[in-house]
Amino acid sequence: MPKKATNEIRCTFLSKSENEALARSIISGFLLPLDPTVDELADIRCAISEAVTNCIVHGYRGTEGMIVLGAKSFDDRSVRITVIDRGCGIEDVAKARTPLFTTCPDEDRCGMGFSIMESFSDKMSVSSAPGKGTRITLTRKLASPLKGNT
């Protein structure tokens, strides 16, 4: 039986560094009714921080643009989160996903953003086209809530 969506959000905000905290707060508010563990919430918040920071630093490269954050929860307790920019895009996604690769070697960047996102997700996909932007989709299944926590 296919899983059924139980909730969904979509919001758009400017690619300003202060909106990275906003994205974490939005995702937290979306996830709280699902009663995630502290670790699940921290993992997902970290992955979202990395995705939004990538949009700001790499996607828009010093310019401003819009970031779209979407999330959908399903009756099997899985959550699918998308972070989309319409920035410069990624020429070689496989290379960009390589640990320690960075497009900003002269800056204080460690090149671990995709690795961090992937480690905190059950599944991660990245689609991108030069000049058109990037879409990151993260999927995570939450553990069953502990009895007595409701």
Short mmCIF file of C-alpha atoms in Angstrom, two decimals:
data_model
loop_
_atom_site.label_atom_id
_atom_site.label_comp_id
_atom_site.label_asym_id
_atom_site.label_seq_id
_atom_site.Cartn_x
_atom_site.Cartn_y
_atom_site.Cartn_z
CA MET A 1 0.00 0.00 0.00
CA PRO A 2 1.46 3.40 -0.94
CA LYS A 3 2.25 5.76 1.87
CA LYS A 4 -0.16 8.63 2.41
CA ALA A 5 0.89 12.25 2.99
CA THR A 6 -0.15 13.54 6.41
CA ASN A 7 1.16 17.12 6.27
CA GLU A 8 3.03 19.43 3.92
CA ILE A 9 4.63 22.87 3.95
CA ARG A 10 6.37 25.06 1.41
CA CYS A 11 7.99 28.40 2.07
CA THR A 12 10.29 30.77 0.25
CA PHE A 13 12.88 33.11 1.71
CA LEU A 14 15.85 35.22 0.59
CA SER A 15 19.31 33.67 0.50
CA LYS A 16 20.51 35.69 3.49
CA SER A 17 22.71 34.00 6.09
CA GLU A 18 20.26 34.84 8.90
CA ASN A 19 17.59 32.79 7.13
CA GLU A 20 19.57 29.61 7.71
CA ALA A 21 18.35 29.76 11.35
CA LEU A 22 14.84 30.46 10.07
CA ALA A 23 14.94 27.28 7.96
CA ARG A 24 16.00 25.23 11.02
CA SER A 25 13.14 26.72 13.03
CA ILE A 26 10.58 26.04 10.30
CA ILE A 27 11.66 22.40 10.00
CA SER A 28 11.64 22.01 13.79
CA GLY A 29 8.09 23.34 13.98
CA PHE A 30 7.02 21.03 11.18
CA LEU A 31 8.60 17.95 12.81
CA LEU A 32 7.56 18.50 16.44
CA PRO A 33 4.01 17.10 16.06
CA LEU A 34 5.64 13.86 14.82
CA ASP A 35 7.44 13.52 18.18
CA PRO A 36 10.96 12.94 16.81
CA THR A 37 13.77 11.96 19.14
CA VAL A 38 16.20 14.67 20.15
CA ASP A 39 18.84 13.05 17.92
CA GLU A 40 16.49 12.87 14.91
CA LEU A 41 15.58 16.53 15.31
CA ALA A 42 19.23 17.56 15.69
CA ASP A 43 20.28 15.50 12.65
CA ILE A 44 17.58 16.93 10.40
CA ARG A 45 18.23 20.50 11.59
CA CYS A 46 21.94 20.06 10.81
CA ALA A 47 21.21 18.65 7.34
CA ILE A 48 18.88 21.58 6.59
CA SER A 49 21.54 24.05 7.79
CA GLU A 50 24.02 22.51 5.36
CA ALA A 51 21.56 22.55 2.45
CA VAL A 52 20.54 26.17 2.99
CA THR A 53 24.15 27.27 3.53
CA ASN A 54 25.11 25.59 0.24
CA CYS A 55 22.40 27.63 -1.52
CA ILE A 56 23.65 30.87 0.02
CA VAL A 57 27.40 30.31 -0.37
CA HIS A 58 27.64 28.23 -3.53
CA GLY A 59 24.34 28.60 -5.35
CA TYR A 60 24.09 32.37 -5.24
CA ARG A 61 27.81 33.19 -4.70
CA GLY A 62 27.52 36.59 -3.08
CA THR A 63 24.28 37.58 -4.78
CA GLU A 64 20.75 37.22 -3.44
CA GLY A 65 18.09 34.91 -4.69
CA MET A 66 15.23 32.86 -3.37
CA ILE A 67 15.43 29.54 -1.54
CA VAL A 68 12.42 27.24 -1.46
CA LEU A 69 12.05 24.92 1.52
CA GLY A 70 9.46 22.18 1.33
CA ALA A 71 8.61 19.31 3.64
CA LYS A 72 6.11 16.50 3.51
CA SER A 73 5.36 13.89 6.15
CA PHE A 74 3.82 10.49 5.49
CA ASP A 75 1.80 7.99 7.48
CA ASP A 76 4.81 5.63 7.73
CA ARG A 77 6.62 8.39 9.74
CA SER A 78 8.93 9.27 6.86
CA VAL A 79 9.67 12.88 6.03
CA ARG A 80 10.82 14.24 2.66
CA ILE A 81 12.47 17.66 2.69
CA THR A 82 13.50 19.66 -0.36
CA VAL A 83 15.75 22.70 -0.55
CA ILE A 84 15.80 24.45 -3.92
CA ASP A 85 17.72 27.40 -5.29
CA ARG A 86 17.75 28.99 -8.75
CA GLY A 87 21.40 29.91 -8.52
CA CYS A 88 24.41 28.99 -10.64
CA GLY A 89 23.86 25.23 -10.45
CA ILE A 90 26.43 22.46 -10.21
CA GLU A 91 28.34 21.36 -13.29
CA ASP A 92 29.43 17.97 -11.90
CA VAL A 93 27.18 16.74 -9.08
CA ALA A 94 29.21 13.55 -8.52
CA LYS A 95 32.40 15.60 -8.04
CA ALA A 96 30.60 18.09 -5.76
CA ARG A 97 29.43 15.19 -3.58
CA THR A 98 33.01 14.02 -3.07
CA PRO A 99 34.11 14.61 0.55
CA LEU A 100 36.43 17.62 0.93
CA PHE A 101 35.57 19.04 -2.51
CA THR A 102 34.77 22.75 -2.40
CA THR A 103 34.22 25.46 -4.97
CA CYS A 104 35.58 27.97 -2.44
CA PRO A 105 39.13 26.75 -1.63
CA ASP A 106 40.24 30.24 -0.58
CA GLU A 107 37.50 30.46 2.05
CA ASP A 108 37.04 28.64 5.33
CA ARG A 109 35.01 25.81 3.74
CA CYS A 110 35.67 22.14 4.45
CA GLY A 111 33.76 20.56 1.54
CA MET A 112 31.71 18.26 3.76
CA GLY A 113 28.21 19.70 3.23
CA PHE A 114 26.83 16.91 1.05
CA SER A 115 28.50 14.24 3.19
CA ILE A 116 26.90 15.69 6.33
CA MET A 117 23.48 15.92 4.67
CA GLU A 118 23.75 12.35 3.46
CA SER A 119 24.89 11.00 6.84
CA PHE A 120 21.82 12.51 8.53
CA SER A 121 19.37 11.19 5.92
CA ASP A 122 18.16 7.75 4.90
CA LYS A 123 18.29 8.93 1.31
CA MET A 124 19.60 12.06 -0.40
CA SER A 125 19.32 13.10 -4.01
CA VAL A 126 20.84 16.10 -5.74
CA SER A 127 19.71 17.38 -9.11
CA SER A 128 21.27 20.42 -10.70
CA ALA A 129 21.92 22.14 -13.99
CA PRO A 130 24.41 24.93 -14.64
CA GLY A 131 22.64 28.28 -14.72
CA LYS A 132 19.36 26.80 -13.47
CA GLY A 133 19.94 25.93 -9.82
CA THR A 134 19.97 22.94 -7.53
CA ARG A 135 17.41 20.75 -5.76
CA ILE A 136 18.39 18.70 -2.73
CA THR A 137 15.92 16.11 -1.49
CA LEU A 138 16.43 14.49 1.90
CA THR A 139 14.34 11.59 3.18
CA ARG A 140 14.36 10.33 6.75
CA LYS A 141 12.12 7.83 8.51
CA LEU A 142 11.49 8.72 12.13
CA ALA A 143 11.48 6.09 14.84
CA SER A 144 8.17 5.14 16.43
CA PRO A 145 7.38 7.50 19.30
CA LEU A 146 7.99 6.14 22.78
CA LYS A 147 4.84 5.20 24.65
CA GLY A 148 3.96 7.81 27.24
CA ASN A 149 5.61 10.66 25.30
CA THR A 150 2.38 11.94 23.79
#
